[in-house]
XYZ file of C-alpha atoms in Angstrom:
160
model
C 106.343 -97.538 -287.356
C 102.977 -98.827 -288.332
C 100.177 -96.705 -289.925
C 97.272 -96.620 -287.127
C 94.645 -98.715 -289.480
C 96.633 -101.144 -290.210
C 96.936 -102.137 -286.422
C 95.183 -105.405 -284.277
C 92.269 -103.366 -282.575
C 91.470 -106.230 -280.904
C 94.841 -106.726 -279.276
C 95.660 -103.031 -278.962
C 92.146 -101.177 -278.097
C 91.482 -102.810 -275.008
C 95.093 -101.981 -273.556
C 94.501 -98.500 -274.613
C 91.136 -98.136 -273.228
C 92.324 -99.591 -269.746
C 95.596 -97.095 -269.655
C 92.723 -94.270 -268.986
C 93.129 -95.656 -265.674
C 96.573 -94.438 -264.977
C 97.215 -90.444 -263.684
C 101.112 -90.465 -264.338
C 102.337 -88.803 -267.123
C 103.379 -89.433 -270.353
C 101.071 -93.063 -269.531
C 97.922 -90.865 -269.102
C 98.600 -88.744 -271.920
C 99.782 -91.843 -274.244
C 96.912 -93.695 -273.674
C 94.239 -91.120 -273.674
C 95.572 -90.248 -277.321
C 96.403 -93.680 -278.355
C 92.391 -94.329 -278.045
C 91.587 -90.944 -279.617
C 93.338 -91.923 -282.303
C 92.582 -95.079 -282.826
C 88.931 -94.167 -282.540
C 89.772 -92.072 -285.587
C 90.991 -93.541 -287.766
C 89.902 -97.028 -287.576
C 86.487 -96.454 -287.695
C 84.885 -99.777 -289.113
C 87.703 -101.920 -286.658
C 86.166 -100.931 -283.742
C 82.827 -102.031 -283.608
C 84.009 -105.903 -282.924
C 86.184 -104.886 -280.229
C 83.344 -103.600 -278.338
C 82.757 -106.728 -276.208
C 86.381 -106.874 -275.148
C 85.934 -102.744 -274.013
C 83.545 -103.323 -271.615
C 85.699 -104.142 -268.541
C 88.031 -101.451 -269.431
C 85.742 -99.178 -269.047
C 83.620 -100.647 -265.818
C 86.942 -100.678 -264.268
C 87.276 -96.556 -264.667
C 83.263 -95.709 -264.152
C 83.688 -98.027 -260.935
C 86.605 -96.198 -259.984
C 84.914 -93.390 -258.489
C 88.046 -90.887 -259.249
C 86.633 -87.595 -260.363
C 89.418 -87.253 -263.192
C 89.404 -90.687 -264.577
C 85.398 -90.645 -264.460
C 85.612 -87.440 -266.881
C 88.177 -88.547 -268.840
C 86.218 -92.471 -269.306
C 83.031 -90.543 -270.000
C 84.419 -88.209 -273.078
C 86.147 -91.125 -274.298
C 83.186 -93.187 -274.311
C 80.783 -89.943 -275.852
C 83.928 -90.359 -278.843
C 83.752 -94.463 -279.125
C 79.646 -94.463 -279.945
C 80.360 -91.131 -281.995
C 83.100 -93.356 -284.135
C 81.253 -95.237 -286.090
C 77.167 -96.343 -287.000
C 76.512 -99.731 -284.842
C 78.495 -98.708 -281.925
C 75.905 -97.076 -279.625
C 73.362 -100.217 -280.530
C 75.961 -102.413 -279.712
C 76.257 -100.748 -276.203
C 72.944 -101.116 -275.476
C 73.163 -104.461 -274.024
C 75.861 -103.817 -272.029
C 74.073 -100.918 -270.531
C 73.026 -103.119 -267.539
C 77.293 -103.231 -266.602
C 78.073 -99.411 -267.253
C 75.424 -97.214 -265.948
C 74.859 -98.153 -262.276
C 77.853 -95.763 -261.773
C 76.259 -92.975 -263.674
C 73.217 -93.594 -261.396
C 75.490 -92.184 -258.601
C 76.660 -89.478 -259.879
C 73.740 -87.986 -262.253
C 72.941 -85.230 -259.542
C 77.028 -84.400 -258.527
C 76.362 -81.034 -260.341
C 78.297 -77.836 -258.863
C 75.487 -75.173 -257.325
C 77.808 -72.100 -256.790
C 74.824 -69.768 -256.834
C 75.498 -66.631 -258.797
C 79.545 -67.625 -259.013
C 81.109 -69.013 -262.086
C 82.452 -72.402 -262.673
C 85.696 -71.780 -264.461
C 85.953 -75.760 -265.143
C 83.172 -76.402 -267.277
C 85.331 -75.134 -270.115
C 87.516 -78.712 -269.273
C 84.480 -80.562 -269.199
C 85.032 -82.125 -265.061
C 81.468 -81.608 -263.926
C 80.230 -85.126 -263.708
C 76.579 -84.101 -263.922
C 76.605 -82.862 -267.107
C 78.540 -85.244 -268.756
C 76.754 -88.045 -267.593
C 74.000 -85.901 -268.716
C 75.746 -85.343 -272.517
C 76.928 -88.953 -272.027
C 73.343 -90.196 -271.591
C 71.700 -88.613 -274.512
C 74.637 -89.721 -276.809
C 74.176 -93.326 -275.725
C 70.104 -92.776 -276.418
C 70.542 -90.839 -280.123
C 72.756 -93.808 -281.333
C 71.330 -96.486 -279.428
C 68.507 -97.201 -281.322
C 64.937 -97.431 -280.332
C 65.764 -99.811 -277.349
C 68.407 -97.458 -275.535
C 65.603 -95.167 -273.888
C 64.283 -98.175 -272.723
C 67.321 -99.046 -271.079
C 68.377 -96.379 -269.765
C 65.249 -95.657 -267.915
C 65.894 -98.740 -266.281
C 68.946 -98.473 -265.067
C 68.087 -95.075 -264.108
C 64.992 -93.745 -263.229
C 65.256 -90.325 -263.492
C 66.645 -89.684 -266.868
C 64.390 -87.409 -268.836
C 64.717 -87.778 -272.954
C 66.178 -85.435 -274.827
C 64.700 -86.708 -278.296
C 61.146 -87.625 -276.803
């Protein structure tokens, strides 16, 4: 038994981050915890892991599976939330990770005057790309907006 900061995040983070991929329990649940945790607790330890993330995560945005999309995008709202220097060093990796959120900015539910019992589990892939988004743009620095609005086009700022 090891204490959880005392662990290789460079070895173990990335395997973590790519078992979001799997749907079977106890793998889902063991990873999606394992990077929770991690995230946690080692704080400072995660910031030059960041390059090694990237394909991890590409590989679950690209996915296009509703639940592993949702599950990707909280994680990734928790990783820049982690630690200072996270969401700047994102930004140039932008370019890799947001033509997927380009598709599905708009895949809001319109149920007209019913109620969407699932936004309580945070599925609807609008607005967490939307929360996602303006996340990525309040820690990304001044050159996030930038980006963003490049990649895509109709993002509005929340902070401008």
């Amino acid at each position: 038994k090891v204490e959880p900061d005392k662990l290789d995040y460079l070895h173990y983070l990335p395997i973590f981050f790519d078992g979001i991929m799997e749907k079977q329990d106890p793998f889902a649940t063991l990873a999606e915890c394992g990077v929770y945790d991690m995230l946690k607790v080692g704080r400072h330890q995660v910031l030059k892991c960041i390059p090694s993330l990237i394909m991890p995560i590409k590989r679950c945005l690209d996915s296009r599976d509703g639940e592993i999309m949702a599950k990707m995008l909280c994680v990734l709202q928790q990783l820049v939330k982690s630690d200072d220097g996270i969401g700047e060093a994102l930004v140039p990796y932008y370019r890799q990770l947001l033509p997927c959120f380009n598709l599905y900015k708009s895949a809001n539910h319109n149920l007209g005057d019913k109620i969407f019992y699932a936004q309580r589990k945070r599925q609807n892939m609008g607005d967490l790309i939307e929360e996602t988004l303006a996340i990525l743009e309040q820690h990304g620095g001044e050159d996030a907006f930038i980006n963003i609005k490049y990649m895509i086009p109709t993002y509005e700022s929340l902070i401008h």
